[in-house]
Amino acid sequence: MSTPVQPSSATAAGVSITGLHKSYGDNAVLKGIDLTVAPGEVVCLIGPSGSGKSTLLRCINLLEQPGAGTIEVGGFEATDPDVDVDRMRRSVGMVFQQFNLFPHLTVLRNCTISQEKVLKRPRREAEQVALAQLEAVGLGHLAHRFPAELSGGQQQRVAIARALSMNPSLMLFDEPTSALDPETVGDVLAIMRKLAQQGMTMVVVTHEMGFAREVADQVVFMDGGKVVEAGPAEDVIGNPQAPRTQDFLRRVLDPTHVTVDED
Amino acid sequence: MAMTARQRSRVTKTIQLLVLLAVILALILATNWQRLGAAFFDFKDLGPMFPDVILVGMRNTLLYTLTSFVFGLVVGLILALMRRSEFPPYRWIATVIVEFFRGVPALLVLLTFGFGVPLAFGTTWPMWVNVMLALGLVSAAYIAETLRAGLQAVPKGQLEAARSLGMPAWRAMVSIVIPQAFRIVLPPLTNEIILLTKDSSLVYVLGVTAAQFEITKFANDAINQYPAGITPLVVGGLLYLVITLPLTALSRWFERRSTATSRGKKTLTETAGQKQETQA
């Protein structure tokens, strides 16, 4: 991973969310979220499971249909019923917890199929872009393997290369290291750090507090479908004000710490 | 006398083998080989069955089977997609069709299309079209269920990843979901075409002309023409195997080829892919 991640030719996009609500039946998952991500900014969403952070992330590229509120992504009004979802998604890369590589396609084909079918790039150009991205995540030599032959960490790095091959102006990460073996987490985080340094707009759902602290411009703590606390990492993680944030961080940063008054 | 576990297992295996050999020996001794040969394996007078049993019988069996299978596959795919539709009436219609044709005997459907439909609608389609419609609809009902299961077995994350890369729904279906589903449904589809091959023998109930005979009808008629016991049926059976065994081999080959491309630490991605998306 000596070579840097290929800089994206697209310009970084911002995200602007106001009054976002989302429920599944009677179960309200998001209860009025306001969030602004400036172009080039890295935002980490943290919070206990079930707090709605993954749902919020998935609303941004409309994998979940928002109930109420508005989402604007790089000039696209995502919540407009007439929005061209497929066009919007071209500029929004997404990395999943479970990688979701296409198992029937080689690593290289994983990275080229969408370039060819969606962006209509010629195969030769698509392969050049894909190889450069794979090279950048240190996996150029595995281009002709199938995903099942790769380790989890390698698969996730391919997934990042696949998303970057589309030259997105915004990258969404949904717990990208949660399914990985501990020793491979570092490789993935290193790539994300590099990407952040290059000015990519990133929204990251994560439990990696060290990463959030180091890389995030803004940390958002969510609980119960609401934003409890948001601000610079040194404030939210270093000096949390809300009791729920303090409690959450205590549990995450010191897992051996046991509180008796659990509700 | 105390025996180790290994010794005990060796003794058990030896006893099983001896019993099996004894049963086979008893069967061989109890059989009247001359009578058996005369009833089943009297091939010497069957020369005149050829080549028509192949050029007409086998040809028609293949014609009925392949047309029904292709028709069944197309209708089955449509039914499978209808059952996944977000438009409820499509789901209802598809469910009724699937449950009906799965629930009634193929023989009954064949009789309906062979006699009932021409009578009611005044149609004068060639024989093979009636057969294609009847057997095709019956197998479409089964194929629809197979395909639906195959589509469902592809993890939801695959579709989400494809859509996140900007692919429209139809493109994600064609390039990502259906190729993966196809691997899953290949063995049951092979099963279906083998069942169809054998179901095509039902066509005799439609009172076919000599040119429309398939293998079973041909063999059955040959019993009355040649004094060879039921040996013509054995010939017919062998011809069915000539059709079905290569199909099985072909399916195995496809399976091997597709697992070869995705071998390795398979369980990692597969189990990971399946349990995802349960959390919000």
XYZ file of C-alpha atoms in Angstrom:
543
model
C 0.000 0.000 0.000
C 2.829 2.355 -0.768
C 1.034 3.991 -3.674
C -1.553 6.577 -2.710
C -5.231 6.098 -3.380
C -6.054 7.460 -6.805
C -7.462 10.955 -6.436
C -10.999 11.138 -7.662
C -11.586 13.313 -10.695
C -15.016 14.269 -9.414
C -15.267 17.170 -7.035
C -16.249 16.457 -3.467
C -19.944 16.843 -2.744
C -21.674 17.921 0.441
C -24.743 16.499 2.132
C -27.509 18.441 3.771
C -30.196 16.677 5.798
C -33.090 18.404 7.514
C -35.880 17.003 9.642
C -35.357 13.412 8.514
C -37.866 10.885 9.836
C -38.039 7.194 9.097
C -40.120 4.413 10.586
C -40.767 0.756 9.935
C -44.469 0.360 10.673
C -44.951 1.684 14.194
C -41.260 1.568 14.955
C -39.741 5.047 14.560
C -36.051 4.641 13.706
C -35.146 8.235 12.860
C -36.925 11.015 14.714
C -35.951 14.284 13.078
C -32.313 14.293 12.030
C -30.508 17.474 10.945
C -27.013 17.011 9.608
C -24.769 19.020 7.326
C -21.652 17.551 5.755
C -19.455 20.067 3.967
C -17.645 19.044 0.764
C -14.416 17.272 1.724
C -15.519 16.780 5.294
C -15.268 13.444 7.143
C -18.175 12.720 9.457
C -18.234 9.734 11.776
C -21.580 8.498 13.066
C -21.250 6.717 16.386
C -23.745 5.316 18.840
C -25.196 2.103 20.214
C -26.678 -0.468 17.845
C -30.280 0.327 17.025
C -29.651 4.045 17.356
C -30.458 4.571 13.664
C -26.999 5.464 12.389
C -26.949 2.789 9.664
C -30.473 3.717 8.613
C -29.440 7.361 8.370
C -26.490 6.396 6.165
C -28.694 4.203 3.966
C -31.202 7.028 3.547
C -28.493 9.199 1.988
C -28.279 7.007 -1.126
C -31.914 5.944 -0.849
C -31.330 2.308 0.023
C -33.949 3.224 2.602
C -36.864 5.421 1.645
C -37.037 8.437 4.002
C -40.412 9.017 5.641
C -40.272 12.788 5.989
C -37.663 15.524 5.728
C -35.229 16.496 2.994
C -31.862 15.156 1.907
C -29.670 16.987 -0.551
C -26.589 15.265 -1.941
C -24.228 17.285 -4.114
C -26.972 19.233 -5.830
C -29.395 16.299 -6.004
C -32.605 16.659 -4.082
C -32.661 12.996 -2.982
C -36.070 13.317 -1.380
C -37.664 14.741 -4.539
C -40.027 11.983 -5.748
C -38.909 12.629 -9.341
C -35.177 12.356 -8.620
C -33.169 10.102 -10.938
C -32.019 7.686 -8.246
C -29.605 5.816 -10.493
C -27.874 9.003 -11.612
C -27.593 10.217 -8.053
C -26.101 6.928 -6.882
C -23.372 7.066 -9.538
C -21.694 9.820 -7.592
C -22.226 8.218 -4.181
C -19.994 5.261 -3.331
C -21.042 2.825 -0.637
C -19.016 0.310 1.348
C -20.927 -2.320 3.306
C -20.185 -4.175 6.511
C -20.370 -7.497 4.652
C -18.411 -6.256 1.587
C -21.077 -7.504 -0.858
C -18.608 -8.247 -3.605
C -20.179 -10.081 -6.546
C -19.026 -13.681 -5.964
C -19.526 -14.805 -9.581
C -17.190 -12.136 -10.963
C -13.430 -11.711 -10.652
C -12.025 -8.926 -8.525
C -11.278 -6.923 -11.680
C -14.753 -7.503 -13.144
C -16.280 -6.452 -9.836
C -14.575 -3.113 -10.363
C -15.339 -2.725 -14.076
C -18.887 -3.997 -14.582
C -20.587 -0.867 -13.320
C -18.154 1.445 -15.103
C -19.054 -0.285 -18.356
C -22.773 -0.808 -17.862
C -23.567 2.442 -16.088
C -20.922 4.979 -17.100
C -20.536 3.377 -20.575
C -16.755 3.459 -20.324
C -14.958 1.271 -22.875
C -13.627 -1.940 -21.338
C -9.989 -0.959 -21.757
C -10.483 2.333 -19.938
C -12.600 0.695 -17.222
C -9.870 -1.874 -16.626
C -7.210 0.808 -16.403
C -9.238 2.711 -13.820
C -9.998 -0.478 -11.882
C -6.379 -1.646 -11.891
C -5.188 1.746 -10.690
C -7.695 1.606 -7.828
C -6.777 -1.987 -6.956
C -3.109 -1.024 -7.076
C -3.878 1.825 -4.695
C -5.426 -0.502 -2.130
C -2.465 -2.849 -2.570
C -4.349 -5.626 -4.364
C -3.433 -5.217 -8.017
C -1.884 -8.693 -7.959
C -5.243 -10.276 -7.035
C -7.205 -8.730 -9.927
C -7.944 -12.076 -11.557
C -8.938 -13.948 -8.418
C -12.502 -14.504 -7.274
C -13.746 -12.817 -4.085
C -14.089 -16.124 -2.218
C -10.335 -16.634 -2.554
C -9.620 -13.420 -0.635
C -9.549 -12.723 3.096
C -12.176 -10.454 4.629
C -9.817 -7.516 4.818
C -8.802 -7.970 1.187
C -12.449 -8.209 0.128
C -13.258 -4.968 1.895
C -10.339 -3.240 0.206
C -11.647 -4.483 -3.154
C -15.068 -3.133 -2.214
C -13.513 0.277 -1.603
C -11.634 0.101 -4.926
C -14.886 -0.904 -6.655
C -16.721 2.104 -5.255
C -13.847 4.481 -6.095
C -13.700 3.172 -9.677
C -16.952 5.051 -10.282
C -15.245 8.358 -9.345
C -17.752 9.212 -6.632
C -17.881 12.616 -5.007
C -19.127 11.177 -1.726
C -18.318 7.905 0.043
C -20.575 6.181 2.564
C -19.103 3.536 4.889
C -21.448 1.298 6.863
C -19.374 -0.247 9.673
C -16.645 -1.171 7.186
C -14.436 -2.943 9.737
C -17.037 -4.628 11.955
C -16.936 -7.958 10.105
C -13.158 -8.121 9.867
C -10.551 -10.086 11.765
C -8.771 -7.712 14.143
C -5.438 -7.949 12.342
C -6.923 -6.787 9.011
C -8.815 -3.806 10.410
C -5.736 -1.602 10.250
C -5.256 -2.044 6.483
C -8.800 -0.916 5.755
C -8.615 2.031 8.121
C -5.301 3.105 6.563
C -6.948 3.293 3.139
C -9.848 5.288 4.531
C -7.451 7.663 6.245
C -5.630 8.245 2.956
C -8.903 8.841 1.185
C -9.860 11.409 3.813
C -6.549 13.201 3.410
C -7.186 13.475 -0.316
C -10.291 15.469 0.353
C -13.042 12.900 -0.228
C -16.321 13.650 1.498
C -16.953 10.695 3.784
C -19.769 9.634 6.071
C -18.648 6.714 8.212
C -20.695 4.615 10.613
C -18.101 3.105 12.902
C -17.220 1.736 16.300
C -13.545 2.565 15.800
C -13.200 5.465 18.225
C -9.484 5.830 17.531
C -10.193 6.313 13.843
C -13.035 8.743 14.514
C -10.880 10.754 16.841
C -7.997 10.963 14.427
C -9.719 11.396 11.075
C -13.194 12.855 11.622
C -13.842 16.554 11.184
C -17.181 16.031 12.828
C -18.387 13.269 15.147
C -22.110 12.696 15.527
C -23.369 10.682 18.471
C -26.808 9.183 17.871
C -29.144 7.413 20.248
C -32.798 6.449 19.918
C -33.135 7.885 16.424
C -31.883 11.329 17.360
C -28.626 13.239 17.226
C -27.617 13.605 20.862
C -24.361 15.405 20.383
C -22.348 16.566 17.375
C -19.148 18.502 16.897
C -15.389 18.165 16.536
C -13.961 14.817 17.634
C -12.005 16.302 20.522
C -15.275 17.625 21.961
C -17.666 14.720 21.361
C -15.195 11.930 22.104
C -12.658 13.815 24.199
C -15.042 15.800 26.362
C -18.643 14.607 25.922
C -21.334 16.742 27.508
C -24.465 14.605 27.314
C -24.745 11.824 29.931
C -25.747 9.277 27.270
C -22.628 10.057 25.227
C -20.466 9.759 28.315
C -22.058 6.430 29.198
C -21.691 5.080 25.648
C -18.056 6.091 25.361
C -17.256 4.613 28.747
C -18.627 1.259 27.586
C -16.917 1.369 24.196
C -13.520 2.623 25.322
C -13.385 0.356 28.385
C -15.396 -2.791 27.655
C -14.413 -4.349 30.978
C -16.156 -1.520 32.772
C -19.499 -2.809 34.067
C -22.295 -0.542 35.151
C -24.912 -2.038 37.402
C -27.793 0.353 36.749
C -28.440 -0.872 33.222
C -31.864 0.048 31.880
C -13.273 -60.747 25.347
C -12.707 -57.034 25.223
C -12.404 -55.413 21.799
C -11.180 -51.973 20.917
C -13.557 -49.602 19.093
C -11.610 -50.150 15.913
C -11.875 -53.927 16.157
C -15.602 -53.738 16.841
C -16.180 -51.564 13.776
C -14.147 -53.965 11.626
C -16.211 -56.940 12.790
C -19.478 -55.061 12.102
C -18.382 -54.178 8.588
C -17.388 -57.781 7.858
C -20.764 -59.076 9.021
C -22.610 -56.513 6.863
C -20.619 -57.555 3.822
C -21.280 -61.267 4.416
C -25.040 -60.688 4.772
C -25.114 -58.655 1.553
C -23.241 -61.387 -0.327
C -25.604 -64.034 1.014
C -28.667 -62.068 -0.185
C -27.199 -61.599 -3.659
C -26.300 -65.285 -3.876
C -29.824 -66.303 -2.826
C -31.355 -64.058 -5.505
C -29.085 -65.481 -8.192
C -29.962 -69.041 -7.236
C -33.703 -68.356 -6.961
C -33.963 -66.718 -10.388
C -35.010 -68.686 -13.438
C -32.537 -67.121 -15.811
C -34.012 -68.648 -18.940
C -37.474 -67.269 -18.317
C -36.101 -63.926 -17.256
C -34.069 -63.718 -20.437
C -37.072 -64.612 -22.602
C -39.288 -62.010 -20.925
C -36.876 -59.085 -20.709
C -33.803 -59.580 -22.818
C -34.927 -61.326 -26.018
C -33.388 -58.870 -28.459
C -32.852 -61.169 -31.445
C -36.168 -60.480 -33.269
C -36.295 -56.779 -32.528
C -34.249 -55.641 -35.521
C -37.315 -54.191 -37.323
C -37.938 -51.807 -34.398
C -34.930 -49.899 -35.659
C -34.356 -47.303 -36.873
C -37.928 -46.015 -36.405
C -37.868 -46.264 -32.623
C -35.034 -43.735 -32.758
C -35.904 -41.662 -35.830
C -39.576 -41.362 -34.875
C -39.938 -42.372 -31.228
C -36.886 -40.757 -29.734
C -37.204 -37.763 -32.013
C -40.765 -37.136 -30.817
C -39.838 -37.647 -27.169
C -37.115 -35.024 -27.590
C -39.475 -32.704 -29.498
C -42.205 -32.902 -26.819
C -39.683 -32.546 -23.995
C -37.668 -29.651 -25.350
C -40.611 -27.549 -26.554
C -42.394 -28.090 -23.229
C -39.266 -27.229 -21.265
C -38.541 -24.026 -23.153
C -42.172 -22.947 -22.913
C -42.212 -23.926 -19.225
C -39.013 -22.013 -18.543
C -40.336 -18.804 -20.113
C -43.734 -19.037 -18.403
C -42.054 -20.146 -15.171
C -39.735 -17.114 -15.159
C -42.691 -14.800 -15.790
C -44.644 -16.451 -12.963
C -41.641 -16.257 -10.614
C -41.187 -12.541 -11.297
C -44.947 -11.978 -10.922
C -44.846 -13.644 -7.513
C -42.173 -11.153 -6.466
C -44.097 -8.204 -7.873
C -45.057 -5.248 -5.725
C -48.413 -5.152 -7.541
C -50.659 -7.539 -5.544
C -52.945 -8.731 -8.405
C -49.885 -10.086 -10.226
C -48.964 -12.094 -7.151
C -52.514 -13.422 -6.795
C -52.794 -14.466 -10.442
C -49.390 -16.153 -10.403
C -50.196 -17.979 -7.164
C -53.484 -19.311 -8.560
C -51.821 -20.533 -11.760
C -48.915 -22.158 -9.911
C -51.106 -23.857 -7.319
C -53.567 -25.092 -9.955
C -51.088 -26.654 -12.344
C -49.015 -28.072 -9.509
C -52.073 -29.598 -7.934
C -53.733 -31.418 -10.853
C -52.310 -34.506 -12.598
C -50.324 -33.890 -15.761
C -52.465 -36.514 -17.494
C -55.574 -34.442 -16.871
C -54.008 -31.277 -18.231
C -52.820 -33.182 -21.288
C -56.314 -34.507 -21.976
C -57.723 -31.002 -21.554
C -55.361 -29.492 -24.098
C -55.573 -32.481 -26.427
C -59.384 -32.714 -26.564
C -61.015 -29.970 -24.486
C -59.319 -26.894 -25.874
C -59.724 -27.809 -29.583
C -63.380 -28.609 -28.880
C -64.072 -25.399 -26.997
C -62.054 -22.964 -29.088
C -62.061 -24.715 -32.471
C -58.271 -24.664 -32.564
C -56.478 -26.984 -34.973
C -52.929 -26.670 -33.732
C -50.490 -29.439 -34.506
C -50.189 -32.146 -31.915
C -46.848 -30.996 -30.524
C -48.259 -27.539 -29.763
C -51.017 -29.038 -27.609
C -48.425 -31.158 -25.834
C -46.111 -28.167 -25.382
C -48.885 -26.086 -23.843
C -50.057 -28.841 -21.504
C -46.743 -30.244 -20.257
C -45.163 -26.777 -20.430
C -47.765 -25.278 -18.099
C -47.418 -28.121 -15.618
C -43.648 -27.778 -15.515
C -43.902 -23.957 -15.480
C -45.653 -24.263 -12.132
C -42.718 -26.209 -10.694
C -40.099 -24.120 -12.467
C -41.663 -20.926 -11.110
C -41.214 -22.168 -7.557
C -37.645 -23.270 -8.267
C -36.721 -19.931 -9.809
C -38.387 -17.997 -7.020
C -36.365 -19.920 -4.435
C -33.213 -19.315 -6.486
C -33.820 -15.569 -6.703
C -34.531 -15.438 -2.985
C -31.352 -17.319 -2.168
C -29.214 -14.507 -3.589
C -28.430 -12.282 -0.589
C -30.186 -8.923 -0.532
C -26.810 -7.195 -0.165
C -25.966 -8.188 -3.746
C -28.845 -6.157 -5.107
C -28.021 -3.267 -2.770
C -24.376 -3.237 -3.834
C -25.375 -3.240 -7.491
C -27.920 -0.449 -7.014
C -25.376 1.558 -4.998
C -23.066 1.437 -8.005
C -25.767 3.165 -10.024
C -27.211 0.132 -11.797
C -30.919 0.378 -12.578
C -33.052 -2.429 -11.114
C -33.280 -4.391 -14.376
C -29.524 -4.221 -14.944
C -28.794 -5.373 -11.388
C -31.202 -8.258 -11.989
C -29.643 -9.261 -15.316
C -25.951 -8.849 -14.442
C -25.805 -9.641 -10.756
C -28.827 -11.490 -9.336
C -29.954 -13.824 -12.146
C -26.457 -15.230 -12.897
C -26.076 -16.138 -9.223
C -29.600 -17.552 -9.026
C -28.971 -19.636 -12.159
C -26.166 -21.553 -10.425
C -28.442 -22.316 -7.529
C -31.342 -23.557 -9.675
C -29.331 -25.600 -12.153
C -29.662 -28.952 -10.335
C -33.434 -28.624 -9.746
C -33.928 -27.485 -13.358
C -32.082 -30.582 -14.564
C -34.461 -32.584 -12.430
C -37.378 -30.833 -14.090
C -36.278 -31.580 -17.640
C -35.706 -35.236 -16.715
C -39.208 -35.425 -15.255
C -40.540 -33.856 -18.444
C -38.721 -36.405 -20.577
C -40.568 -39.131 -18.770
C -43.913 -37.275 -18.629
C -43.833 -37.003 -22.414
C -44.760 -40.716 -22.402
C -48.278 -39.634 -21.379
C -48.851 -38.339 -24.892
C -50.126 -41.790 -25.955
C -53.510 -41.007 -24.343
C -54.176 -38.464 -27.093
C -54.570 -41.230 -29.673
C -51.564 -40.261 -31.710
C -50.834 -41.277 -35.284
C -47.775 -43.389 -36.083
C -45.724 -40.337 -37.006
C -46.422 -38.849 -33.562
C -45.367 -41.901 -31.534
C -42.866 -41.245 -28.810
C -40.647 -43.888 -27.206
C -43.132 -45.427 -24.779
C -45.988 -45.695 -27.275
C -43.593 -47.140 -29.804
C -42.254 -49.736 -27.368
C -45.702 -50.624 -26.092
C -46.969 -51.295 -29.615
C -43.876 -53.352 -30.377
C -44.800 -55.784 -27.600
C -47.765 -56.931 -29.696
C -45.751 -57.128 -32.909
C -42.832 -59.234 -31.771
C -42.820 -62.413 -29.693
C -40.132 -61.112 -27.370
C -41.858 -60.744 -24.018
C -41.629 -57.171 -22.861
C -38.148 -56.715 -24.246
C -39.303 -53.707 -26.365
C -39.999 -51.891 -23.088
C -36.422 -52.577 -22.028
C -35.301 -51.040 -25.308
C -37.492 -48.031 -24.563
C -36.098 -47.730 -21.055
C -32.555 -47.771 -22.383
C -33.430 -45.030 -24.861
C -34.763 -42.842 -22.042
C -31.458 -43.350 -20.233
C -29.639 -42.341 -23.412
C -31.448 -38.996 -23.090
C -31.383 -38.448 -19.322
C -27.894 -39.611 -18.315
C -26.082 -37.084 -20.559
C -28.368 -34.381 -19.125
C -27.254 -35.272 -15.628
C -23.626 -35.309 -16.730
C -24.026 -31.912 -18.388
C -25.555 -30.427 -15.258
C -22.729 -31.842 -13.111
C -20.200 -30.344 -15.482
C -21.857 -26.915 -15.258
C -21.954 -27.188 -11.485
C -18.293 -28.137 -11.275
C -17.361 -25.290 -13.580
C -19.242 -22.703 -11.564
C -17.975 -23.895 -8.181
C -14.463 -23.903 -9.609
C -14.757 -20.185 -10.269
C -15.854 -19.344 -6.753
C -13.996 -21.887 -4.677
C -11.785 -20.949 -1.787
C -12.934 -19.613 1.539
C -16.487 -19.849 0.383
C -18.234 -20.048 3.720
C -16.830 -16.684 4.733
C -18.648 -14.613 2.140
C -21.719 -16.775 1.890
C -22.629 -16.907 5.532
C -21.644 -13.295 5.964
C -23.829 -12.252 3.065
C -26.859 -14.102 4.320
C -27.066 -12.830 7.847
C -26.714 -9.191 6.981
C -29.287 -6.417 6.772
C -31.177 -7.585 9.798
C -30.113 -4.563 11.758
C -31.375 -1.079 11.126
